[in-house]
CSV table of N, CA, C and O in Angstrom, one decimal:
chain,number,residue,atom,x,y,z
A,1,MET,N,-9.5,4.9,-18.1
A,1,MET,CA,-10.5,4.7,-17.1
A,1,MET,C,-10.1,3.5,-16.3
A,1,MET,O,-9.6,2.5,-16.7
A,2,ILE,N,-10.5,3.5,-15.0
A,2,ILE,CA,-10.2,2.4,-14.1
A,2,ILE,C,-11.3,1.5,-14.1
A,2,ILE,O,-12.5,1.9,-14.0
A,3,GLU,N,-11.0,0.2,-14.3
A,3,GLU,CA,-12.1,-0.8,-14.3
A,3,GLU,C,-12.2,-1.4,-12.9
A,3,GLU,O,-11.3,-1.5,-12.2
A,4,GLU,N,-13.4,-1.7,-12.6
A,4,GLU,CA,-13.7,-2.3,-11.3
A,4,GLU,C,-14.0,-3.7,-11.5
A,4,GLU,O,-14.6,-4.1,-12.4
A,5,HIS,N,-13.4,-4.6,-10.6
A,5,HIS,CA,-13.7,-6.0,-10.7
A,5,HIS,C,-13.7,-6.5,-9.3
A,5,HIS,O,-13.2,-6.0,-8.4
A,6,ILE,N,-14.3,-7.7,-9.2
A,6,ILE,CA,-14.5,-8.3,-7.9
A,6,ILE,C,-13.4,-9.4,-7.8
A,6,ILE,O,-13.2,-10.2,-8.7
A,7,CYS,N,-12.8,-9.4,-6.7
A,7,CYS,CA,-11.7,-10.4,-6.4
A,7,CYS,C,-12.1,-11.2,-5.1
A,7,CYS,O,-12.4,-10.5,-4.1
A,8,CYS,N,-12.1,-12.4,-5.2
A,8,CYS,CA,-12.5,-13.2,-4.0
A,8,CYS,C,-11.2,-13.8,-3.4
A,8,CYS,O,-10.3,-14.3,-4.1
A,9,SER,N,-11.0,-13.7,-2.1
A,9,SER,CA,-9.9,-14.1,-1.4
A,9,SER,C,-10.3,-15.1,-0.3
A,9,SER,O,-11.1,-14.6,0.5
A,10,GLN,N,-9.9,-16.3,-0.3
A,10,GLN,CA,-10.3,-17.2,0.7
A,10,GLN,C,-9.2,-17.7,1.5
A,10,GLN,O,-8.1,-18.1,1.0
A,11,VAL,N,-9.3,-17.6,2.8
A,11,VAL,CA,-8.3,-18.1,3.7
A,11,VAL,C,-9.0,-19.1,4.6
A,11,VAL,O,-9.7,-18.7,5.5
A,12,GLN,N,-8.8,-20.4,4.4
A,12,GLN,CA,-9.4,-21.5,5.1
A,12,GLN,C,-10.9,-21.2,5.3
A,12,GLN,O,-11.7,-21.3,4.4
A,13,SER,N,-11.3,-20.9,6.6
A,13,SER,CA,-12.7,-20.8,6.8
A,13,SER,C,-13.3,-19.4,6.5
A,13,SER,O,-14.4,-19.2,6.4
A,14,GLU,N,-12.4,-18.4,6.3
A,14,GLU,CA,-12.8,-17.1,5.9
A,14,GLU,C,-13.0,-16.9,4.4
A,14,GLU,O,-12.1,-17.3,3.7
A,15,ALA,N,-14.1,-16.4,4.0
A,15,ALA,CA,-14.3,-16.1,2.6
A,15,ALA,C,-14.8,-14.6,2.6
A,15,ALA,O,-15.7,-14.3,3.2
A,16,ARG,N,-14.1,-13.8,1.8
A,16,ARG,CA,-14.5,-12.4,1.8
A,16,ARG,C,-14.4,-11.9,0.3
A,16,ARG,O,-13.7,-12.4,-0.5
A,17,VAL,N,-15.2,-11.0,0.0
A,17,VAL,CA,-15.3,-10.4,-1.3
A,17,VAL,C,-15.1,-8.9,-1.1
A,17,VAL,O,-15.8,-8.2,-0.4
A,18,THR,N,-14.1,-8.3,-1.8
A,18,THR,CA,-13.9,-6.9,-1.8
A,18,THR,C,-13.7,-6.4,-3.2
A,18,THR,O,-13.3,-7.1,-4.1
A,19,LYS,N,-14.0,-5.2,-3.4
A,19,LYS,CA,-13.8,-4.5,-4.7
A,19,LYS,C,-12.4,-4.1,-4.8
A,19,LYS,O,-11.9,-3.4,-3.9
A,20,ARG,N,-11.7,-4.5,-5.8
A,20,ARG,CA,-10.3,-4.2,-5.9
A,20,ARG,C,-10.1,-3.5,-7.3
A,20,ARG,O,-10.8,-3.8,-8.3
A,21,TYR,N,-9.3,-2.5,-7.3
A,21,TYR,CA,-9.1,-1.7,-8.5
A,21,TYR,C,-7.7,-2.0,-9.0
A,21,TYR,O,-6.7,-1.7,-8.3
A,22,PRO,N,-7.6,-2.5,-10.2
A,22,PRO,CA,-6.2,-2.8,-10.7
A,22,PRO,C,-5.4,-1.6,-11.1
A,22,PRO,O,-5.4,-1.2,-12.3
A,23,ILE,N,-4.8,-1.0,-10.1
A,23,ILE,CA,-4.0,0.2,-10.3
A,23,ILE,C,-2.5,-0.1,-10.1
A,23,ILE,O,-2.2,-0.6,-9.0
A,24,ALA,N,-1.7,0.2,-11.1
A,24,ALA,CA,-0.3,0.1,-11.0
A,24,ALA,C,0.3,1.5,-10.7
A,24,ALA,O,0.3,2.3,-11.6
A,25,ALA,N,0.6,1.7,-9.5
A,25,ALA,CA,1.2,3.0,-9.0
A,25,ALA,C,2.4,2.8,-8.2
A,25,ALA,O,2.6,1.8,-7.5
A,26,GLN,N,3.3,3.8,-8.2
A,26,GLN,CA,4.5,3.7,-7.4
A,26,GLN,C,4.2,3.7,-5.9
A,26,GLN,O,3.4,4.5,-5.5
A,27,ALA,N,4.8,2.8,-5.2
A,27,ALA,CA,4.5,2.7,-3.7
A,27,ALA,C,5.8,2.7,-3.0
A,27,ALA,O,6.8,2.1,-3.4
A,28,SER,N,5.9,3.4,-1.9
A,28,SER,CA,7.0,3.3,-1.0
A,28,SER,C,6.5,3.0,0.4
A,28,SER,O,5.3,3.3,0.7
A,29,PHE,N,7.2,2.3,1.1
A,29,PHE,CA,6.7,1.8,2.4
A,29,PHE,C,7.9,1.7,3.4
A,29,PHE,O,9.0,1.6,3.0
A,30,GLN,N,7.5,1.7,4.7
A,30,GLN,CA,8.5,1.5,5.7
A,30,GLN,C,7.8,0.8,6.9
A,30,GLN,O,6.6,0.9,7.1
A,31,TRP,N,8.7,0.1,7.6
A,31,TRP,CA,8.2,-0.7,8.8
A,31,TRP,C,9.3,-0.8,9.8
A,31,TRP,O,10.5,-0.7,9.4
A,32,ARG,N,9.0,-0.9,11.0
A,32,ARG,CA,9.9,-1.1,12.1
A,32,ARG,C,10.0,-2.6,12.3
A,32,ARG,O,9.0,-3.3,12.6
A,33,GLY,N,11.2,-3.2,12.1
A,33,GLY,CA,11.4,-4.6,12.2
A,33,GLY,C,11.3,-5.0,13.7
A,33,GLY,O,11.3,-4.2,14.6
A,34,PHE,N,11.3,-6.3,13.9
A,34,PHE,CA,11.3,-6.9,15.2
A,34,PHE,C,12.5,-6.5,16.0
A,34,PHE,O,12.5,-6.5,17.3
A,35,ASP,N,13.6,-6.1,15.3
A,35,ASP,CA,14.8,-5.6,16.0
A,35,ASP,C,14.8,-4.1,16.3
A,35,ASP,O,15.7,-3.5,16.7
A,36,ARG,N,13.6,-3.5,16.1
A,36,ARG,CA,13.3,-2.0,16.3
A,36,ARG,C,14.0,-1.1,15.4
A,36,ARG,O,14.0,0.1,15.6
A,37,ILE,N,14.6,-1.6,14.3
A,37,ILE,CA,15.2,-0.8,13.3
A,37,ILE,C,14.2,-0.5,12.2
A,37,ILE,O,13.4,-1.4,11.8
A,38,TRP,N,14.2,0.7,11.6
A,38,TRP,CA,13.3,1.1,10.5
A,38,TRP,C,13.9,0.6,9.2
A,38,TRP,O,15.0,0.8,8.9
A,39,TYR,N,13.0,0.0,8.4
A,39,TYR,CA,13.4,-0.5,7.1
A,39,TYR,C,12.5,0.2,6.1
A,39,TYR,O,11.3,0.6,6.4
A,40,GLN,N,13.0,0.3,4.8
A,40,GLN,CA,12.2,1.0,3.8
A,40,GLN,C,12.3,0.1,2.5
A,40,GLN,O,13.2,-0.6,2.3
A,41,GLY,N,11.2,0.2,1.7
A,41,GLY,CA,11.2,-0.5,0.4
A,41,GLY,C,10.3,0.3,-0.6
A,41,GLY,O,9.6,1.2,-0.2
A,42,THR,N,10.5,-0.1,-1.8
A,42,THR,CA,9.7,0.5,-2.9
A,42,THR,C,9.1,-0.6,-3.7
A,42,THR,O,9.7,-1.7,-3.8
A,43,GLY,N,8.0,-0.3,-4.4
A,43,GLY,CA,7.4,-1.3,-5.3
A,43,GLY,C,6.3,-0.7,-6.1
A,43,GLY,O,6.2,0.6,-6.2
A,44,VAL,N,5.4,-1.5,-6.6
A,44,VAL,CA,4.3,-1.1,-7.5
A,44,VAL,C,3.1,-1.8,-7.0
A,44,VAL,O,3.1,-3.0,-6.7
A,45,THR,N,2.0,-1.0,-6.9
A,45,THR,CA,0.7,-1.6,-6.5
A,45,THR,C,0.2,-2.5,-7.6
A,45,THR,O,0.4,-2.2,-8.8
A,46,GLN,N,-0.3,-3.6,-7.3
A,46,GLN,CA,-1.0,-4.5,-8.2
A,46,GLN,C,-2.5,-4.1,-8.2
A,46,GLN,O,-3.1,-4.1,-9.3
A,47,ASP,N,-3.0,-3.9,-7.0
A,47,ASP,CA,-4.4,-3.5,-6.9
A,47,ASP,C,-4.6,-2.8,-5.6
A,47,ASP,O,-3.8,-2.9,-4.7
A,48,ILE,N,-5.6,-2.0,-5.5
A,48,ILE,CA,-5.9,-1.2,-4.3
A,48,ILE,C,-7.4,-1.3,-4.0
A,48,ILE,O,-8.2,-1.3,-5.0
A,49,SER,N,-7.7,-1.5,-2.8
A,49,SER,CA,-9.1,-1.6,-2.4
A,49,SER,C,-9.4,-0.6,-1.3
A,49,SER,O,-8.5,0.1,-0.8
A,50,ALA,N,-10.6,-0.5,-0.8
A,50,ALA,CA,-10.9,0.4,0.3
A,50,ALA,C,-10.2,0.0,1.6
A,50,ALA,O,-10.1,0.7,2.5
A,51,TYR,N,-9.7,-1.3,1.6
A,51,TYR,CA,-9.1,-1.8,2.9
A,51,TYR,C,-7.6,-2.0,2.8
A,51,TYR,O,-7.0,-2.5,3.7
A,52,GLY,N,-7.0,-1.6,1.7
A,52,GLY,CA,-5.5,-1.8,1.6
A,52,GLY,C,-5.1,-1.9,0.2
A,52,GLY,O,-5.7,-1.5,-0.8
A,53,ALA,N,-3.9,-2.6,0.0
A,53,ALA,CA,-3.3,-2.7,-1.3
A,53,ALA,C,-2.4,-4.0,-1.3
A,53,ALA,O,-1.9,-4.4,-0.3
A,54,LEU,N,-2.3,-4.5,-2.6
A,54,LEU,CA,-1.3,-5.6,-2.8
A,54,LEU,C,-0.2,-4.9,-3.5
A,54,LEU,O,-0.4,-4.2,-4.6
A,55,ILE,N,1.0,-5.0,-3.0
A,55,ILE,CA,2.2,-4.3,-3.5
A,55,ILE,C,3.2,-5.4,-3.9
A,55,ILE,O,3.6,-6.3,-3.1
A,56,LEU,N,3.8,-5.2,-5.1
A,56,LEU,CA,4.8,-6.1,-5.6
A,56,LEU,C,6.1,-5.3,-5.4
A,56,LEU,O,6.3,-4.2,-5.7
A,57,ALA,N,7.1,-6.0,-4.7
A,57,ALA,CA,8.3,-5.3,-4.4
A,57,ALA,C,9.5,-6.4,-4.2
A,57,ALA,O,9.2,-7.5,-3.9
A,58,PRO,N,10.7,-5.9,-4.5
A,58,PRO,CA,11.8,-6.9,-4.3
A,58,PRO,C,12.1,-7.2,-2.8
A,58,PRO,O,12.6,-8.3,-2.5
A,59,GLU,N,11.9,-6.3,-1.9
A,59,GLU,CA,12.1,-6.5,-0.5
A,59,GLU,C,10.8,-6.5,0.2
A,59,GLU,O,10.0,-5.5,0.1
A,60,LEU,N,10.5,-7.5,0.9
A,60,LEU,CA,9.1,-7.7,1.5
A,60,LEU,C,9.2,-7.5,3.1
A,60,LEU,O,10.1,-8.1,3.7
A,61,PRO,N,8.3,-6.8,3.6
A,61,PRO,CA,8.2,-6.7,5.1
A,61,PRO,C,7.7,-8.1,5.6
A,61,PRO,O,7.0,-8.8,4.9
A,62,PRO,N,8.0,-8.4,6.9
A,62,PRO,CA,7.5,-9.6,7.5
A,62,PRO,C,6.0,-9.6,7.8
A,62,PRO,O,5.5,-8.5,8.0
A,63,LEU,N,5.4,-10.7,7.7
A,63,LEU,CA,4.0,-10.8,8.1
A,63,LEU,C,3.7,-10.3,9.5
A,63,LEU,O,4.5,-10.6,10.4
A,64,GLY,N,2.7,-9.5,9.6
A,64,GLY,CA,2.2,-9.0,10.9
A,64,GLY,C,2.8,-7.7,11.4
A,64,GLY,O,2.3,-7.1,12.4
A,65,VAL,N,3.8,-7.2,10.7
A,65,VAL,CA,4.4,-5.9,11.2
A,65,VAL,C,3.5,-4.7,10.8
A,65,VAL,O,2.8,-4.8,9.8
A,66,GLU,N,3.6,-3.7,11.6
A,66,GLU,CA,2.9,-2.4,11.2
A,66,GLU,C,3.7,-1.8,10.1
A,66,GLU,O,4.9,-1.8,10.1
A,67,ILE,N,2.9,-1.2,9.2
A,67,ILE,CA,3.6,-0.6,8.0
A,67,ILE,C,3.0,0.8,7.7
A,67,ILE,O,1.8,1.0,8.0
A,68,GLU,N,3.8,1.6,7.1
A,68,GLU,CA,3.3,2.9,6.6
A,68,GLU,C,3.6,2.8,5.1
A,68,GLU,O,4.6,2.5,4.6
A,69,VAL,N,2.5,3.2,4.3
A,69,VAL,CA,2.6,3.1,2.9
A,69,VAL,C,2.2,4.5,2.3
A,69,VAL,O,1.3,5.2,2.7
A,70,ARG,N,3.0,4.8,1.2
A,70,ARG,CA,2.7,6.0,0.4
A,70,ARG,C,2.6,5.6,-1.0
A,70,ARG,O,3.5,4.9,-1.6
A,71,VAL,N,1.4,5.9,-1.7
A,71,VAL,CA,1.2,5.6,-3.1
A,71,VAL,C,1.1,6.9,-3.8
A,71,VAL,O,0.4,7.8,-3.5
A,72,VAL,N,1.9,7.0,-5.0
A,72,VAL,CA,1.9,8.2,-5.8
A,72,VAL,C,1.4,7.8,-7.2
A,72,VAL,O,1.9,6.9,-7.8
A,73,PHE,N,0.3,8.6,-7.6
A,73,PHE,CA,-0.3,8.4,-8.9
A,73,PHE,C,0.2,9.4,-9.8
A,73,PHE,O,0.4,10.6,-9.4
A,74,PRO,N,0.4,9.1,-11.1
A,74,PRO,CA,0.7,10.1,-12.0
A,74,PRO,C,-0.4,11.2,-12.2
A,74,PRO,O,-1.5,10.9,-11.8
A,75,ALA,N,-0.1,12.3,-12.7
A,75,ALA,CA,-1.1,13.3,-12.9
A,75,ALA,C,-2.1,12.8,-13.9
A,75,ALA,O,-1.8,12.1,-14.9
A,76,VAL,N,-3.4,13.0,-13.6
A,76,VAL,CA,-4.5,12.4,-14.4
A,76,VAL,C,-4.8,13.2,-15.7
A,76,VAL,O,-5.3,12.7,-16.6
A,77,ARG,N,-4.6,14.5,-15.6
A,77,ARG,CA,-4.9,15.4,-16.8
A,77,ARG,C,-3.6,15.7,-17.5
A,77,ARG,O,-2.6,15.9,-16.9
A,78,GLN,N,-3.7,15.7,-18.8
A,78,GLN,CA,-2.6,16.0,-19.7
A,78,GLN,C,-2.1,17.4,-19.3
A,78,GLN,O,-2.9,18.4,-19.3
A,79,GLY,N,-0.8,17.6,-19.1
A,79,GLY,CA,-0.2,18.9,-18.8
A,79,GLY,C,-0.3,19.2,-17.3
A,79,GLY,O,0.3,20.2,-16.9
A,80,ALA,N,-1.0,18.5,-16.5
A,80,ALA,CA,-1.1,18.7,-15.1
A,80,ALA,C,0.3,18.3,-14.4
A,80,ALA,O,0.9,17.4,-14.8
A,81,THR,N,0.6,19.0,-13.4
A,81,THR,CA,1.9,18.7,-12.7
A,81,THR,C,1.6,18.0,-11.3
A,81,THR,O,2.5,17.4,-10.8
A,82,ALA,N,0.4,18.2,-10.8
A,82,ALA,CA,0.1,17.7,-9.4
A,82,ALA,C,-0.1,16.2,-9.6
A,82,ALA,O,-0.8,15.7,-10.4
A,83,LYS,N,0.5,15.4,-8.7
A,83,LYS,CA,0.3,14.0,-8.6
A,83,LYS,C,-0.6,13.7,-7.5
A,83,LYS,O,-0.6,14.4,-6.5
A,84,GLY,N,-1.4,12.6,-7.6
A,84,GLY,CA,-2.2,12.1,-6.6
A,84,GLY,C,-1.4,11.3,-5.6
A,84,GLY,O,-0.5,10.6,-6.0
A,85,ARG,N,-1.7,11.5,-4.3
A,85,ARG,CA,-1.0,10.7,-3.3
A,85,ARG,C,-2.0,10.2,-2.2
A,85,ARG,O,-2.9,10.9,-1.8
A,86,LEU,N,-1.7,8.9,-1.8
A,86,LEU,CA,-2.4,8.3,-0.7
A,86,LEU,C,-1.3,8.0,0.3
A,86,LEU,O,-0.2,7.5,-0.1
A,87,ILE,N,-1.6,8.1,1.5
A,87,ILE,CA,-0.7,7.7,2.6
A,87,ILE,C,-1.5,7.0,3.7
A,87,ILE,O,-2.7,7.4,3.9
A,88,GLY,N,-1.0,6.0,4.3
A,88,GLY,CA,-1.7,5.3,5.3
A,88,GLY,C,-0.8,4.4,6.1
A,88,GLY,O,0.3,4.1,5.8
A,89,LYS,N,-1.4,4.0,7.2
A,89,LYS,CA,-0.8,3.0,8.2
A,89,LYS,C,-1.6,1.8,8.3
A,89,LYS,O,-2.9,1.9,8.2
A,90,GLY,N,-1.0,0.7,8.5
A,90,GLY,CA,-1.8,-0.6,8.7
A,90,GLY,C,-0.8,-1.7,9.1
A,90,GLY,O,0.2,-1.5,9.8
A,91,ALA,N,-1.1,-2.9,8.6
A,91,ALA,CA,-0.4,-4.1,9.0
A,91,ALA,C,-0.2,-5.0,7.8
A,91,ALA,O,-1.1,-5.0,6.9
A,92,VAL,N,0.9,-5.7,7.7
A,92,VAL,CA,1.0,-6.7,6.6
A,92,VAL,C,0.2,-7.9,7.0
A,92,VAL,O,0.4,-8.5,8.0
A,93,VAL,N,-0.8,-8.3,6.1
A,93,VAL,CA,-1.7,-9.4,6.4
A,93,VAL,C,-1.4,-10.6,5.6
A,93,VAL,O,-1.9,-11.7,5.9
A,94,ARG,N,-0.6,-10.4,4.5
A,94,ARG,CA,-0.2,-11.6,3.7
A,94,ARG,C,1.0,-11.3,2.9
A,94,ARG,O,1.2,-10.2,2.5
A,95,VAL,N,1.9,-12.3,2.8
A,95,VAL,CA,3.0,-12.3,1.9
A,95,VAL,C,2.8,-13.3,0.8
A,95,VAL,O,2.6,-14.5,1.2
A,96,THR,N,3.0,-12.9,-0.4
A,96,THR,CA,2.7,-13.8,-1.5
A,96,THR,C,3.9,-14.4,-2.1
A,96,THR,O,5.0,-13.9,-1.9
A,97,ASP,N,3.7,-15.5,-2.8
A,97,ASP,CA,4.9,-16.2,-3.5
A,97,ASP,C,5.4,-15.4,-4.7
A,97,ASP,O,6.5,-15.6,-5.1
A,98,ALA,N,4.6,-14.5,-5.2
A,98,ALA,CA,4.9,-13.7,-6.4
A,98,ALA,C,5.7,-12.4,-6.0
A,98,ALA,O,5.5,-11.4,-6.6
A,99,ALA,N,6.5,-12.4,-5.0
A,99,ALA,CA,7.3,-11.3,-4.5
A,99,ALA,C,6.4,-10.1,-4.2
A,99,ALA,O,6.6,-9.0,-4.7
A,100,GLY,N,5.3,-10.3,-3.5
A,100,GLY,CA,4.4,-9.2,-3.1
A,100,GLY,C,3.9,-9.4,-1.7
A,100,GLY,O,4.1,-10.5,-1.1
A,101,PHE,N,3.2,-8.4,-1.2
A,101,PHE,CA,2.6,-8.5,0.1
A,101,PHE,C,1.3,-7.7,0.1
A,101,PHE,O,1.1,-6.8,-0.7
A,102,ALA,N,0.4,-8.1,0.9
A,102,ALA,CA,-0.9,-7.4,1.1
A,102,ALA,C,-0.9,-6.7,2.4
A,102,ALA,O,-0.5,-7.3,3.4
A,103,ALA,N,-1.2,-5.5,2.4
A,103,ALA,CA,-1.3,-4.7,3.7
A,103,ALA,C,-2.7,-4.2,3.8
A,103,ALA,O,-3.3,-3.6,2.9
A,104,SER,N,-3.2,-4.4,5.0
A,104,SER,CA,-4.5,-3.8,5.4
A,104,SER,C,-4.2,-2.4,5.9
A,104,SER,O,-3.6,-2.2,6.9
A,105,VAL,N,-4.5,-1.4,5.1
A,105,VAL,CA,-4.1,0.0,5.3
A,105,VAL,C,-5.3,0.9,5.2
A,105,VAL,O,-6.2,0.8,4.4
A,106,THR,N,-5.4,1.9,6.1
A,106,THR,CA,-6.4,3.0,6.0
A,106,THR,C,-5.7,4.1,5.3
A,106,THR,O,-4.8,4.7,5.9
A,107,PHE,N,-6.1,4.4,4.1
A,107,PHE,CA,-5.4,5.4,3.3
A,107,PHE,C,-6.1,6.8,3.5
A,107,PHE,O,-7.3,6.9,3.8
A,108,HIS,N,-5.3,7.8,3.4
A,108,HIS,CA,-5.8,9.2,3.4
A,108,HIS,C,-5.2,9.9,2.2
A,108,HIS,O,-4.1,9.7,1.8
A,109,ILE,N,-6.0,10.8,1.6
A,109,ILE,CA,-5.5,11.6,0.5
A,109,ILE,C,-4.7,12.7,1.0
A,109,ILE,O,-5.0,13.4,2.0
A,110,VAL,N,-3.5,12.9,0.4
A,110,VAL,CA,-2.6,13.9,0.8
A,110,VAL,C,-2.7,15.1,-0.2
A,110,VAL,O,-2.6,14.9,-1.4
A,111,LYS,N,-3.0,16.3,0.3
A,111,LYS,CA,-3.2,17.4,-0.6
A,111,LYS,C,-1.8,17.9,-1.1
A,111,LYS,O,-0.8,17.7,-0.5
A,112,ALA,N,-1.8,18.5,-2.3
A,112,ALA,CA,-0.6,19.0,-2.9
A,112,ALA,C,0.1,19.9,-1.9
A,112,ALA,O,-0.6,20.8,-1.3
A,113,GLY,N,1.4,19.8,-1.7
A,113,GLY,CA,2.1,20.6,-0.8
A,113,GLY,C,2.0,20.3,0.6
A,113,GLY,O,2.8,20.8,1.5
A,114,GLN,N,1.2,19.3,1.0
A,114,GLN,CA,1.1,18.9,2.4
A,114,GLN,C,2.2,17.9,2.7
A,114,GLN,O,2.4,17.0,2.0
A,115,LEU,N,2.9,18.1,3.8
A,115,LEU,CA,4.0,17.3,4.2
A,115,LEU,C,3.5,16.3,5.2
A,115,LEU,O,2.7,16.6,6.1
A,116,GLY,N,4.1,15.1,5.1
A,116,GLY,CA,3.8,14.1,6.1
A,116,GLY,C,4.8,14.2,7.3
A,116,GLY,O,5.5,15.2,7.4
A,117,ASN,N,4.9,13.1,8.0
A,117,ASN,CA,5.8,13.0,9.2
A,117,ASN,C,7.2,13.2,8.6
A,117,ASN,O,7.6,12.6,7.6
A,118,PRO,N,8.1,13.9,9.3
A,118,PRO,CA,9.5,14.1,8.8
A,118,PRO,C,10.2,12.8,8.6
A,118,PRO,O,11.1,12.7,7.8
A,119,ARG,N,9.9,11.8,9.4
A,119,ARG,CA,10.6,10.5,9.3
A,119,ARG,C,10.1,9.8,8.1
A,119,ARG,O,10.8,8.8,7.6
A,120,GLN,N,9.0,10.2,7.5
A,120,GLN,CA,8.5,9.5,6.3
A,120,GLN,C,9.4,9.7,5.1
A,120,GLN,O,10.0,10.7,5.0
A,121,PHE,N,9.3,8.8,4.2
A,121,PHE,CA,10.1,8.8,3.0
A,121,PHE,C,9.6,9.8,2.0
A,121,PHE,O,8.6,10.3,1.9
């Protein structure tokens, strides 16, 4: 069962409270660098909220770039083969010291068998 907890994040004068779900799921992401070249990375979500995700990864995108994120969840029922998928676009809003980054992303649920953009990972 997924536990819900409240996480407070304060950035100088801004104080916001969002519901974050501590979900560790495989994430892949891509962004176009300031040099206009596409870069890709993989990692694991630390938590996901209605407004984005915190992703731990060895290679981090720069702050402020637009990013495309795909999160894949394992099958939730025993014996099921379909995996849950979220896909979304947004921007990197924070890079953490713990080899992670926060992206403000609008996620969409991807139906089984539905393909995304061919350029996507």
